[in-house]
PDB file of C-alpha atoms in Angstrom:
ATOM      1  CA  UNK G   3     174.600  89.840  68.311  1.00 82.00           C
ATOM      2  CA  UNK G   4     175.626  86.860  70.021  1.00 85.00           C
ATOM      3  CA  UNK G   5     178.771  85.233  68.592  1.00 86.00           C
ATOM      4  CA  UNK G   6     180.649  81.959  69.028  1.00 88.00           C
ATOM      5  CA  UNK G   7     183.619  83.692  70.886  1.00 87.00           C
ATOM      6  CA  UNK G   8     185.015  86.995  70.293  1.00 85.00           C
ATOM      7  CA  UNK G   9     185.396  86.744  66.551  1.00 87.00           C
ATOM      8  CA  UNK G  10     183.266  83.842  65.876  1.00 90.00           C
ATOM      9  CA  UNK G  11     180.202  83.120  63.709  1.00 93.00           C
ATOM     10  CA  UNK G  12     177.019  85.059  64.644  1.00 90.00           C
ATOM     11  CA  UNK G  13     174.702  82.624  66.563  1.00 89.00           C
ATOM     12  CA  UNK G  14     171.726  85.067  67.083  1.00 89.00           C
ATOM     13  CA  UNK G  15     170.862  88.718  66.495  1.00 89.00           C
ATOM     14  CA  UNK G  16     168.868  90.647  69.019  1.00 89.00           C
ATOM     15  CA  UNK G  17     167.266  93.978  69.157  1.00 89.00           C
ATOM     16  CA  UNK G  18     167.530  95.491  72.621  1.00 87.00           C
ATOM     17  CA  UNK G  19     165.755  98.347  74.545  1.00 85.00           C
ATOM     18  CA  UNK G  20     167.667  99.134  77.636  1.00 83.00           C
ATOM     19  CA  UNK G  21     166.263 101.130  80.776  1.00 83.00           C
ATOM     20  CA  UNK G  22     167.919 101.915  84.011  1.00 80.00           C
ATOM     21  CA  UNK G  23     166.252 102.253  87.227  1.00 75.00           C
ATOM     22  CA  UNK G  24     162.574 102.928  87.323  1.00 78.00           C
ATOM     23  CA  UNK G  25     162.349 104.419  83.981  1.00 78.00           C
ATOM     24  CA  UNK G  26     159.417 103.013  82.105  1.00 82.00           C
ATOM     25  CA  UNK G  27     158.862 101.552  78.602  1.00 82.00           C
ATOM     26  CA  UNK G  28     156.545 103.984  76.837  1.00 83.00           C
ATOM     27  CA  UNK G  29     153.450 102.515  75.099  1.00 84.00           C
ATOM     28  CA  UNK G  30     154.854 103.449  71.591  1.00 86.00           C
ATOM     29  CA  UNK G  31     158.199 101.729  72.449  1.00 86.00           C
ATOM     30  CA  UNK G  32     156.340  98.569  73.548  1.00 87.00           C
ATOM     31  CA  UNK G  33     154.141  98.660  70.296  1.00 90.00           C
ATOM     32  CA  UNK G  34     157.138  99.047  68.303  1.00 90.00           C
ATOM     33  CA  UNK G  35     159.131  96.178  70.019  1.00 89.00           C
ATOM     34  CA  UNK G  36     156.051  93.917  69.647  1.00 91.00           C
ATOM     35  CA  UNK G  37     155.681  94.554  65.948  1.00 92.00           C
ATOM     36  CA  UNK G  38     159.424  94.033  65.397  1.00 92.00           C
ATOM     37  CA  UNK G  39     159.246  90.799  67.444  1.00 92.00           C
ATOM     38  CA  UNK G  40     157.078  89.360  64.752  1.00 92.00           C
ATOM     39  CA  UNK G  41     160.282  89.012  62.669  1.00 92.00           C
ATOM     40  CA  UNK G  42     163.082  89.524  64.940  1.00 91.00           C
ATOM     41  CA  UNK G  43     164.264  88.549  68.739  1.00 91.00           C
ATOM     42  CA  UNK G  44     163.629  91.564  70.875  1.00 92.00           C
ATOM     43  CA  UNK G  45     164.819  92.075  74.252  1.00 90.00           C
ATOM     44  CA  UNK G  46     163.890  94.147  77.197  1.00 87.00           C
ATOM     45  CA  UNK G  47     166.748  95.051  79.564  1.00 86.00           C
ATOM     46  CA  UNK G  48     166.552  96.661  82.852  1.00 84.00           C
ATOM     47  CA  UNK G  49     169.728  97.444  84.573  1.00 80.00           C
ATOM     48  CA  UNK G  50     169.574  98.123  88.412  1.00 78.00           C
ATOM     49  CA  UNK G  51     172.389 100.363  89.540  1.00 74.00           C
ATOM     50  CA  UNK G  52     172.891 101.881  93.102  1.00 71.00           C
ATOM     51  CA  UNK G  53     175.378 104.493  93.524  1.00 72.00           C
ATOM     52  CA  UNK G  54     178.669 103.665  91.594  1.00 66.00           C
ATOM     53  CA  UNK G  55     178.761  99.848  92.609  1.00 68.00           C
ATOM     54  CA  UNK G  56     181.396  97.245  92.264  1.00 76.00           C
ATOM     55  CA  UNK G  57     178.742  95.015  90.771  1.00 74.00           C
ATOM     56  CA  UNK G  58     175.086  95.450  89.450  1.00 72.00           C
ATOM     57  CA  UNK G  59     172.237  93.176  88.384  1.00 77.00           C
ATOM     58  CA  UNK G  60     170.135  93.337  85.117  1.00 74.00           C
ATOM     59  CA  UNK G  61     167.013  91.577  84.117  1.00 80.00           C
ATOM     60  CA  UNK G  62     166.565  90.578  80.441  1.00 83.00           C
ATOM     61  CA  UNK G  63     163.166  89.435  78.988  1.00 85.00           C
ATOM     62  CA  UNK G  64     162.365  88.446  75.530  1.00 86.00           C
ATOM     63  CA  UNK G  65     159.379  90.651  74.080  1.00 86.00           C
ATOM     64  CA  UNK G  66     156.660  88.437  72.497  1.00 86.00           C
ATOM     65  CA  UNK G  67     154.938  89.673  69.352  1.00 85.00           C
ATOM     66  CA  UNK G  68     151.298  90.850  69.566  1.00 82.00           C
ATOM     67  CA  UNK G  69     149.345  87.907  67.940  1.00 79.00           C
ATOM     68  CA  UNK G  70     145.816  89.438  68.797  1.00 81.00           C
ATOM     69  CA  UNK G  71     145.454  90.522  65.074  1.00 72.00           C
ATOM     70  CA  UNK G  72     146.562  87.255  63.298  1.00 69.00           C
ATOM     71  CA  UNK G  73     143.790  85.021  61.936  1.00 61.00           C
TER      72      UNK G  73
END
């Protein structure tokens, strides 16, 4: 959840799938995330960590719903 400060109001709610390194998102995970994304905000997060770092980077992408079956 994203809040306005530590104990503030909830601004947004996200469902997240987090992977490290080169681990891949399985097909069933992607299908589930896309289905949930029709009603909720879903993020894919990849954390890139080398050794035991002083710092690291991560990539966050919002999952789009699968609209191919909509009329």
